[in-house]
PDB file of C-alpha atoms and ligand atoms in Angstrom:
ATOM      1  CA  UNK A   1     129.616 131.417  69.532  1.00 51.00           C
ATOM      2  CA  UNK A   2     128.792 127.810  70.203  1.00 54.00           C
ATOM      3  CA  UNK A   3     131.642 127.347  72.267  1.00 64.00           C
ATOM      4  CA  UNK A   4     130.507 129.981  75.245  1.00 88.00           C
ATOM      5  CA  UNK A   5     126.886 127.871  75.070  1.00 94.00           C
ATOM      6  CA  UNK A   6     128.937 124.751  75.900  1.00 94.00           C
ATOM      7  CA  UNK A   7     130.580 126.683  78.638  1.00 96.00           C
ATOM      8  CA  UNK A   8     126.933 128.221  80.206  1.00 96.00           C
ATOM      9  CA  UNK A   9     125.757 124.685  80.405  1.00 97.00           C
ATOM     10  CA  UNK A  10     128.941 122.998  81.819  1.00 97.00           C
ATOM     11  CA  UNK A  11     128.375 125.698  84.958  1.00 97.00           C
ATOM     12  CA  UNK A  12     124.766 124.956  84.557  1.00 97.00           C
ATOM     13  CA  UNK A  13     125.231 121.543  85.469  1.00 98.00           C
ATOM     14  CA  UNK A  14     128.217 122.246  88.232  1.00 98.00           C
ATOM     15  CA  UNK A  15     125.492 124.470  90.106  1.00 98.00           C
ATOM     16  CA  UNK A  16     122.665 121.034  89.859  1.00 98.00           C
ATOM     17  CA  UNK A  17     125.388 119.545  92.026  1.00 98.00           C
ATOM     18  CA  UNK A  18     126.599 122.841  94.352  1.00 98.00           C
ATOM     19  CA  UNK A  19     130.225 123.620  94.716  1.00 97.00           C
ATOM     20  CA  UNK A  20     132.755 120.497  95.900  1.00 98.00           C
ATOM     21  CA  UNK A  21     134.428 122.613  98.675  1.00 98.00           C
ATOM     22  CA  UNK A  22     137.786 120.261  98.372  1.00 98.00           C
ATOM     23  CA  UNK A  23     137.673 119.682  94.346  1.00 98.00           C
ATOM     24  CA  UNK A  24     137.517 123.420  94.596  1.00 98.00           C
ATOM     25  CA  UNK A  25     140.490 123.529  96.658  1.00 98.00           C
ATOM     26  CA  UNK A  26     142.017 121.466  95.163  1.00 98.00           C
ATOM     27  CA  UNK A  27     141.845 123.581  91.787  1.00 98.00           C
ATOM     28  CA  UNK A  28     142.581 127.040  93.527  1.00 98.00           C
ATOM     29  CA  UNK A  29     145.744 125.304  94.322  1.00 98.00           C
ATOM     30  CA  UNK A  30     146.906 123.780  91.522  1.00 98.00           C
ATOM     31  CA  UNK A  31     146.235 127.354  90.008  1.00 98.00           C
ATOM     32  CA  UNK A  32     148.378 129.252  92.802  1.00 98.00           C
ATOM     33  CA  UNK A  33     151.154 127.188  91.879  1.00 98.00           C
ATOM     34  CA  UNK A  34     151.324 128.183  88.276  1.00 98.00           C
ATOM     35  CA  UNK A  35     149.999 124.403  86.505  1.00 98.00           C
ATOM     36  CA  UNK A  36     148.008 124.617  83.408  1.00 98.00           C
ATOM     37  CA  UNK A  37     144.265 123.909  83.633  1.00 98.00           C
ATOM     38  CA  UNK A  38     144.123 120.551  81.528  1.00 98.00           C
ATOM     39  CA  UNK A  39     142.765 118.897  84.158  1.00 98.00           C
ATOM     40  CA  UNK A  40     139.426 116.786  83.194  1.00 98.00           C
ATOM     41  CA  UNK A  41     136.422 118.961  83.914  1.00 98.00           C
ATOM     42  CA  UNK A  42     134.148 118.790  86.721  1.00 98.00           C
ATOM     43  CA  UNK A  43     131.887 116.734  84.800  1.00 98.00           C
ATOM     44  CA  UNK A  44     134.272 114.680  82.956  1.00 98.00           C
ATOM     45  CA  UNK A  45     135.534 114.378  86.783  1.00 98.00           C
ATOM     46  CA  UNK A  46     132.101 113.306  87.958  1.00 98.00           C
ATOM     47  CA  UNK A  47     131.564 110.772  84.841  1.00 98.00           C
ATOM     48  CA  UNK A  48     134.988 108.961  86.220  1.00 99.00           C
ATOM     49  CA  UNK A  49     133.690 108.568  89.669  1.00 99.00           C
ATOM     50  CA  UNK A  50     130.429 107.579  88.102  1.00 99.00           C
ATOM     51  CA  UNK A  51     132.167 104.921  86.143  1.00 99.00           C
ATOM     52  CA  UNK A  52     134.388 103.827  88.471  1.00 99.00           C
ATOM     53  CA  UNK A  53     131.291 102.557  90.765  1.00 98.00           C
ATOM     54  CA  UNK A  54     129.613 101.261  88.182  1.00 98.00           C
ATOM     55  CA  UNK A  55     132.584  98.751  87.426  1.00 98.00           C
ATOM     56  CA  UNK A  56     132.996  98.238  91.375  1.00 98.00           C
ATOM     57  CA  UNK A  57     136.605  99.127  90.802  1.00 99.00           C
ATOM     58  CA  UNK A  58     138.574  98.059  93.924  1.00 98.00           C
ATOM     59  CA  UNK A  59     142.361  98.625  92.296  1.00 99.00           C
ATOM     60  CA  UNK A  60     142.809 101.687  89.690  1.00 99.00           C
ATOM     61  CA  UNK A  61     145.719 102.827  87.841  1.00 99.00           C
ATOM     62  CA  UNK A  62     146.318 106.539  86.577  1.00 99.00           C
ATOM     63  CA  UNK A  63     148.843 107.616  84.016  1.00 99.00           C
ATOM     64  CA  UNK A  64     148.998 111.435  84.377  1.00 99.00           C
ATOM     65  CA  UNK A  65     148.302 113.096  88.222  1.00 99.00           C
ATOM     66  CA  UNK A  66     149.386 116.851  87.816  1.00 98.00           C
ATOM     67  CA  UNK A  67     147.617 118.263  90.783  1.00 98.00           C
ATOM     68  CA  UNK A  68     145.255 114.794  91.554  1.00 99.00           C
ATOM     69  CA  UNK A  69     141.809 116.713  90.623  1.00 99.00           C
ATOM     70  CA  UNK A  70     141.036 113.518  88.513  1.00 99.00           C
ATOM     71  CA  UNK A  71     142.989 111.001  91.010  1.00 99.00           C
ATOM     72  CA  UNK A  72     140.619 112.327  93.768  1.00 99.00           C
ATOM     73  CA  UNK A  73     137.434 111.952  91.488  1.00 99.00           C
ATOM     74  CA  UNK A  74     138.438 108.266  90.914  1.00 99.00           C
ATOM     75  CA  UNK A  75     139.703 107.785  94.570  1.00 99.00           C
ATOM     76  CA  UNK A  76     136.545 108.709  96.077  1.00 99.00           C
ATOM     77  CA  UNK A  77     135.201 105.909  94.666  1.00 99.00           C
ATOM     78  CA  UNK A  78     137.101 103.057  96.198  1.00 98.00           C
ATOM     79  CA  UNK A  79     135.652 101.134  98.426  1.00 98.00           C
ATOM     80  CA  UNK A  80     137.342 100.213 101.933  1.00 97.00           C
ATOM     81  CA  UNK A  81     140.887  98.739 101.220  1.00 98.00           C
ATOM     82  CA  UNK A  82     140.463  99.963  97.886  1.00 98.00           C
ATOM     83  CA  UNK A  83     144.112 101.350  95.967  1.00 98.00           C
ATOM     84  CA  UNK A  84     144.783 103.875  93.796  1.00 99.00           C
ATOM     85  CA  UNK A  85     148.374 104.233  91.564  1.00 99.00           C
ATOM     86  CA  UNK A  86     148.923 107.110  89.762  1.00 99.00           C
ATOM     87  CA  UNK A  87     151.967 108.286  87.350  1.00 99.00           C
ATOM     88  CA  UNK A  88     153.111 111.193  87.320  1.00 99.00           C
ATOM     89  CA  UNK A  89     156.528 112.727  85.096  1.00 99.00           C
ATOM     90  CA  UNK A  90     157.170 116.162  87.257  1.00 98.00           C
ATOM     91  CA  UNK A  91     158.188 115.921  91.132  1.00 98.00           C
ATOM     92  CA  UNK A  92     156.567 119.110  91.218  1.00 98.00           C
ATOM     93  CA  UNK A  93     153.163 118.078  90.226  1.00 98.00           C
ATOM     94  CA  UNK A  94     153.406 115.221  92.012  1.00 98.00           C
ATOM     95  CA  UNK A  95     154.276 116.867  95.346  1.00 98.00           C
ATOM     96  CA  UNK A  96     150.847 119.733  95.028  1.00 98.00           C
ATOM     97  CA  UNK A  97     148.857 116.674  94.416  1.00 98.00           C
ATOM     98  CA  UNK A  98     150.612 114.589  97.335  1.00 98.00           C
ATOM     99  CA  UNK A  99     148.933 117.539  99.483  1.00 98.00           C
ATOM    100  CA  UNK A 100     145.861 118.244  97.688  1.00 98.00           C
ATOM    101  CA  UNK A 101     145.071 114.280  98.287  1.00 98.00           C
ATOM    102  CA  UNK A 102     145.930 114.149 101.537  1.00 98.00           C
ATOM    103  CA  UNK A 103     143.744 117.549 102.001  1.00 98.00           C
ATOM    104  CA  UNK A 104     140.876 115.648 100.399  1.00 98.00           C
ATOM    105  CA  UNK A 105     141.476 113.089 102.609  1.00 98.00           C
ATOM    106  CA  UNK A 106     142.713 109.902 100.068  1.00 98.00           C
ATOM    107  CA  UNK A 107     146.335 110.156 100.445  1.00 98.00           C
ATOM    108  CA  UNK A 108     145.394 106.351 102.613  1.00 98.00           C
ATOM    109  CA  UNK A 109     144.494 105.408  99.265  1.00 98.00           C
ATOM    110  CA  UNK A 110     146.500 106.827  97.132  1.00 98.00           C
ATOM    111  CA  UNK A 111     150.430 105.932  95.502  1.00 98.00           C
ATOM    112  CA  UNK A 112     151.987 108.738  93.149  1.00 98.00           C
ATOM    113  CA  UNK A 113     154.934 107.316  91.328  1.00 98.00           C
ATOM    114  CA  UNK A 114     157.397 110.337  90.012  1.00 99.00           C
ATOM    115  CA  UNK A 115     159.194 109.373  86.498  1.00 98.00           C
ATOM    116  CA  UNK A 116     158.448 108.771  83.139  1.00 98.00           C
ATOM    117  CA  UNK A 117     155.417 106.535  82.107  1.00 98.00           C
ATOM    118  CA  UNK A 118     156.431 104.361  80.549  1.00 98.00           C
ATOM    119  CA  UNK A 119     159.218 103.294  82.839  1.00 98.00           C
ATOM    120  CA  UNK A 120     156.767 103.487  85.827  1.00 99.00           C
ATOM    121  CA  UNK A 121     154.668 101.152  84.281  1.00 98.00           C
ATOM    122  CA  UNK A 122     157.676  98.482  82.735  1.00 98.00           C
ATOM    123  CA  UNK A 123     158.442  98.647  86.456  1.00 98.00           C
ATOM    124  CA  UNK A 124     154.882  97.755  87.432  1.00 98.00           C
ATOM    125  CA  UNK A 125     154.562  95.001  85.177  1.00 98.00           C
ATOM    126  CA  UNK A 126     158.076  93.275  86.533  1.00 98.00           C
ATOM    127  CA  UNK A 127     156.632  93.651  90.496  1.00 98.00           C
ATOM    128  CA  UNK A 128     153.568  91.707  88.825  1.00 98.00           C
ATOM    129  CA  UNK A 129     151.042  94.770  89.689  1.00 98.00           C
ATOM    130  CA  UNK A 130     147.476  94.536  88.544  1.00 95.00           C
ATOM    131  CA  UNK A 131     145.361  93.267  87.397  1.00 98.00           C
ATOM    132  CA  UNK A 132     143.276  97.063  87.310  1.00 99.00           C
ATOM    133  CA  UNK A 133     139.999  97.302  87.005  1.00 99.00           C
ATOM    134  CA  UNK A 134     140.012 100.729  86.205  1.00 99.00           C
ATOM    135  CA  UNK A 135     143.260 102.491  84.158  1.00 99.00           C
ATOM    136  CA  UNK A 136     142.473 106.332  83.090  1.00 99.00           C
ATOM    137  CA  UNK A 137     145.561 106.841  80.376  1.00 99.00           C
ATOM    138  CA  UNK A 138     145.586 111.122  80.643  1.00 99.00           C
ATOM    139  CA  UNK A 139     149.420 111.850  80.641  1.00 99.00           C
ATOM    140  CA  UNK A 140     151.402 112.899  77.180  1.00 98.00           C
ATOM    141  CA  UNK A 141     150.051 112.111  73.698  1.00 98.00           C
ATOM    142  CA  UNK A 142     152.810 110.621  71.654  1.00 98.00           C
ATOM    143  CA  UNK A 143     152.557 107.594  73.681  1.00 98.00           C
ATOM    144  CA  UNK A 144     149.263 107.057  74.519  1.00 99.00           C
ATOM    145  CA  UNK A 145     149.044 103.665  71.892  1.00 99.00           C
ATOM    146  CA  UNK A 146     151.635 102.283  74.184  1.00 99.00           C
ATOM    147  CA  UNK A 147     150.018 103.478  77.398  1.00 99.00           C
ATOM    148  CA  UNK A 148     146.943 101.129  76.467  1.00 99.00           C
ATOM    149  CA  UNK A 149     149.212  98.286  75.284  1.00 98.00           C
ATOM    150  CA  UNK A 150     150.696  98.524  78.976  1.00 98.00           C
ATOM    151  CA  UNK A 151     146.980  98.957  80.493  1.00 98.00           C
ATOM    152  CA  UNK A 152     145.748  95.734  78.669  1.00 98.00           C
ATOM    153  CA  UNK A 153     148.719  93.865  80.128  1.00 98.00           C
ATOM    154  CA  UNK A 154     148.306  95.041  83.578  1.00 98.00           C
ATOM    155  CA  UNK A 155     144.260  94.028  82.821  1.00 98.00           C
ATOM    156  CA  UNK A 156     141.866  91.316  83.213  1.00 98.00           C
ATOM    157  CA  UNK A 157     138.760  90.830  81.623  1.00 98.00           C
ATOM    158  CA  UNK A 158     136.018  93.653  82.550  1.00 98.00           C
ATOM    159  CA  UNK A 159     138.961  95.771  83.140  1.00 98.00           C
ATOM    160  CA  UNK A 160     137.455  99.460  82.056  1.00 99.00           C
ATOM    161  CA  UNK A 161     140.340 101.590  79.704  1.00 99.00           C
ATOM    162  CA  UNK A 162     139.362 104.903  79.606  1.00 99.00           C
ATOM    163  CA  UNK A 163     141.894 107.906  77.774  1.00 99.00           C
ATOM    164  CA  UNK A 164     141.197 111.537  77.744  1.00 99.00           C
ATOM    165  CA  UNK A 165     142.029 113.937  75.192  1.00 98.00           C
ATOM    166  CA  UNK A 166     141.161 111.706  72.464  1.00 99.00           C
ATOM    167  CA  UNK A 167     139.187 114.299  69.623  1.00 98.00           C
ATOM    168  CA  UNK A 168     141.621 117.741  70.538  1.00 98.00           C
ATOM    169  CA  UNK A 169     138.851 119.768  69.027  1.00 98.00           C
ATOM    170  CA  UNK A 170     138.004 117.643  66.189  1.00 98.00           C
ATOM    171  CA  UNK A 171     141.855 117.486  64.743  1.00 98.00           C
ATOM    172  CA  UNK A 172     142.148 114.211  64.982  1.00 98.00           C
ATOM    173  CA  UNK A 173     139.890 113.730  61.915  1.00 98.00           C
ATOM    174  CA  UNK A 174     142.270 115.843  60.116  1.00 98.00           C
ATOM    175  CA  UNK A 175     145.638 114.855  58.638  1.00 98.00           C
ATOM    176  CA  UNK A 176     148.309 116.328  60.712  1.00 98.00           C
ATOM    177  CA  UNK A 177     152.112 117.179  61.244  1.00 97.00           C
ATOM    178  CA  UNK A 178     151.578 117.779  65.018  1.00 98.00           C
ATOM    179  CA  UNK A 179     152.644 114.810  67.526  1.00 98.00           C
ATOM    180  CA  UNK A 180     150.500 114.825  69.863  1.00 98.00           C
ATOM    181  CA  UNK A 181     147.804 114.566  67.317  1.00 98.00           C
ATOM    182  CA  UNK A 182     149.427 111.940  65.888  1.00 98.00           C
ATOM    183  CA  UNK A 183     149.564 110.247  69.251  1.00 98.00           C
ATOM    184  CA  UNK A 184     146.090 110.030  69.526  1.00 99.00           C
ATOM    185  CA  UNK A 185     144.979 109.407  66.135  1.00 98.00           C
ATOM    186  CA  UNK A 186     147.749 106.238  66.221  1.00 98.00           C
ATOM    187  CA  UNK A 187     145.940 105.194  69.754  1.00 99.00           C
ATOM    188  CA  UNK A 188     142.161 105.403  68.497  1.00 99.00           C
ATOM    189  CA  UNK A 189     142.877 103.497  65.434  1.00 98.00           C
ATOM    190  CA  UNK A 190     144.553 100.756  67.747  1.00 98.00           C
ATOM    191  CA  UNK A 191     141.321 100.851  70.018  1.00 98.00           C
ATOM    192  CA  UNK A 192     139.411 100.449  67.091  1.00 98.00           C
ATOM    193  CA  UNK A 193     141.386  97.775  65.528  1.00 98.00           C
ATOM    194  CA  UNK A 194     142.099  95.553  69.152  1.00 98.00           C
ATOM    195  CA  UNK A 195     139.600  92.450  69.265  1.00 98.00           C
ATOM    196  CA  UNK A 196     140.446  91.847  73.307  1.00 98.00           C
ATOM    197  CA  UNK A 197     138.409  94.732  74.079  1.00 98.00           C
ATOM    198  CA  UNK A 198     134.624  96.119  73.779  1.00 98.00           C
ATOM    199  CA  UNK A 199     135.319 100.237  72.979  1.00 98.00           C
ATOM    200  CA  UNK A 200     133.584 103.564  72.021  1.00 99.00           C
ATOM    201  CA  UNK A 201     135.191 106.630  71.111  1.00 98.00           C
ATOM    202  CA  UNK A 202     133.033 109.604  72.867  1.00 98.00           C
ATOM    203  CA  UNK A 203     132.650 113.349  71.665  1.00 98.00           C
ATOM    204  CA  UNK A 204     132.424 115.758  74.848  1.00 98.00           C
ATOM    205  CA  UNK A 205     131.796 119.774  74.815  1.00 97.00           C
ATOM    206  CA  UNK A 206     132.122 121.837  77.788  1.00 97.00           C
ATOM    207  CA  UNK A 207     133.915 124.206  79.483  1.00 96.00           C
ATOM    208  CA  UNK A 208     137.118 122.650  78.269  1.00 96.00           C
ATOM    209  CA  UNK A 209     136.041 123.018  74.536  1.00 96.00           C
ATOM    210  CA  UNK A 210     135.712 119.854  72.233  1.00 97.00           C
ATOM    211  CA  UNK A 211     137.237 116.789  73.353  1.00 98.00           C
ATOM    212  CA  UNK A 212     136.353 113.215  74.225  1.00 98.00           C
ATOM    213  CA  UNK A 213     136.964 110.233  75.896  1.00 98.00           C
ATOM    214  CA  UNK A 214     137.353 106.962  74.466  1.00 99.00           C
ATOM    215  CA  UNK A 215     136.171 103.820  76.917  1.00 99.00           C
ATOM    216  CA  UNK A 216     137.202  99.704  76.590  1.00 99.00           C
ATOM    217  CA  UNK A 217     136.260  97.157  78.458  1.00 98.00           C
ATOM    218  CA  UNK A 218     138.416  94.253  78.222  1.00 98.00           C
ATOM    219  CA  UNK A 219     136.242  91.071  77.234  1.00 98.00           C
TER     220      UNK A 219
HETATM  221  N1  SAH B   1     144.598 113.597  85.074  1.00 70.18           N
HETATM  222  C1  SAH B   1     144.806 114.993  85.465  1.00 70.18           C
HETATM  223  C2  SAH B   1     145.410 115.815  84.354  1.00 70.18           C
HETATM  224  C3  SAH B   1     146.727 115.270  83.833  1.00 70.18           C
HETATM  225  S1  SAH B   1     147.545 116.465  82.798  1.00 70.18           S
HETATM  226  C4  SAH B   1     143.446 115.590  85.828  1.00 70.18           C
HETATM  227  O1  SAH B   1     142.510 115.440  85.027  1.00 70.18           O
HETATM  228  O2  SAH B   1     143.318 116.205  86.893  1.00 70.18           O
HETATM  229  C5  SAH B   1     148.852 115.497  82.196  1.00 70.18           C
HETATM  230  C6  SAH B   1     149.941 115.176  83.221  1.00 70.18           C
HETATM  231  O3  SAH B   1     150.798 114.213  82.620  1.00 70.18           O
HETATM  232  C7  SAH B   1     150.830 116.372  83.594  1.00 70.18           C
HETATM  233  O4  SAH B   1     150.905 116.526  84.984  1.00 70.18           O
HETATM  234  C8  SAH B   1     152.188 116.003  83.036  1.00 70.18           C
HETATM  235  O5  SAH B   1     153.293 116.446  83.818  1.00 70.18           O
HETATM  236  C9  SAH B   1     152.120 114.492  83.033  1.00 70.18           C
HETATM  237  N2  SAH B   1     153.054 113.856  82.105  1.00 70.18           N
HETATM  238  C10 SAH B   1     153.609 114.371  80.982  1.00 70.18           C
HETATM  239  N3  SAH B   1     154.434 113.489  80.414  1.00 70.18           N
HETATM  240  C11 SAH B   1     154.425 112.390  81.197  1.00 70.18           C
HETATM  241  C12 SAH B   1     155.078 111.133  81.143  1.00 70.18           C
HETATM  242  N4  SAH B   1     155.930 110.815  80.168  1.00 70.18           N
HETATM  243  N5  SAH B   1     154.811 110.249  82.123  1.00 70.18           N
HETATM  244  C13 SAH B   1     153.944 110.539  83.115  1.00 70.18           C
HETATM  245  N6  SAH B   1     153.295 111.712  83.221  1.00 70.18           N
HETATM  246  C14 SAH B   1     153.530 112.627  82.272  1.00 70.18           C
HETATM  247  C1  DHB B   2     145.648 119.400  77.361  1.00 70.18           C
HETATM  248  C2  DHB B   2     144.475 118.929  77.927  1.00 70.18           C
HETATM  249  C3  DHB B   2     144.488 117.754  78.627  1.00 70.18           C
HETATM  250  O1  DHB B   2     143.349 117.246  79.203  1.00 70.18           O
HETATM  251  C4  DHB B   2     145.651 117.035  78.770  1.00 70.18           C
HETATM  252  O2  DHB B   2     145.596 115.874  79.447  1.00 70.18           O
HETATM  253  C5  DHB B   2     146.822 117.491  78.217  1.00 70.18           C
HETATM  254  C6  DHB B   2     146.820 118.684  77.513  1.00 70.18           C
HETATM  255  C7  DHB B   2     145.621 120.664  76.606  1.00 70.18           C
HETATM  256  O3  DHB B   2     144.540 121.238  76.452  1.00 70.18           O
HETATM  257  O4  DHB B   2     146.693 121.103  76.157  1.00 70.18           O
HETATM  258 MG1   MG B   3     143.546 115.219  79.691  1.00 70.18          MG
END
């Protein structure tokens, strides 16, 4: 099978760079307590912190913590006096990744707001938050076309948009009856279509299957 190839050179790859003893943690945890494993992988995880140095990112927003192994990826790369907001729906989640941050040693850095997206980010835009310079949209699908209308109004120009999740094993070419899928398909057609932003739409394999990510930069 293709798929178990994908997998043998994902943990190819994680032993190049030798186990992360807190990312580790961090996911031993997050499995104790029951959460499914949809965080991003541990290269998908490495490819945010990469990109979040690249664009120097000093203030990032997150829309979707569950247990923070993607909020710690991202928050490792702040620099001093760097911040780090990140939305989360289920007090639950929020409170394992409250500890696994502040067992990584970001919680400094770090703000998890509990509630629904959406509403956490109205709110944001009435307290005049932002501009980001980083937003990773990785919470429910449905939404995720209004997630990056919110993103691009909490943005400025260079402002990186990145979304996970956004091929689902190739469905999203397909047509579909299933709303997540719909979600997505709806948000990568508005990527496609917005003119205020530079954007890509990425294929990934590894050991979380096919997926992607899609990447904007705001111009
Ligand atoms: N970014 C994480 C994975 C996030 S999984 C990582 O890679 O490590 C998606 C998360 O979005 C789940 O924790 C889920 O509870 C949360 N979520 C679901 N619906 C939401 C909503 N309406 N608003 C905010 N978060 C939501
Ligand atoms: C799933 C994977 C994700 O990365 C996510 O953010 C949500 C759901 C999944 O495989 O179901
Ligand atoms: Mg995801």
């Amino acid at each position: 099978m293709s798929e178990a190839r994908h997998v043998t050179v994902d943990r190819y790859i994680d032993a190049l760079y030798g186990t992360d003893d807190v990312l580790e943690a961090t996911l031993a945890r997050a499995d104790a307590e029951g959460l499914p494993s949809i965080n991003v992988s541990r290269s998908v995880g490495r490819l945010l912190h990469v990109l979040a140095l690249t664009r120097g990112a000093r203030t990032i927003l997150e829309i979707g913590t569950l247990a923070g192994f993607s909020t710690i990826c991202l928050a490792r790369a702040l620099p001093e006096g760097g911040r780090l907001i990140s939305l989360e729906y289920e007090p639950r989640h929020a409170e394992i990744a409250r500890n696994n941050l502040r067992l990584a040693g970001v919680d400094d850095r770090v703000e998890i707001r509990v509630g629904r997206g959406l509403d956490s980010l109205a709110e944001l835009e009435r307290e005049g938050a932002g501009p980001f310079d980083l937003v990773f949209i990785d919470a429910d699908k449905p939404p995720y076309a209004d997630y990056f209308a919110a993103a691009l109004r909490l943005s400025a120009p260079g402002t990186l948009i990145v979304a996970d999740n956004v091929i689902r094993s190739g469905k999203v070419a397909e047509d579909t009856d299933d709303d997540a899928i719909a979600g997505i398909q709806r948000f990568n057609a508005a990527l496609a279509a917005e003119p205020r932003t530079a954007s890509t739409i990425v294929q990934i394999v590894g050991d979380k299957g096919h997926d992607g990510l899609a990447l904007a930069v705001v111009r």
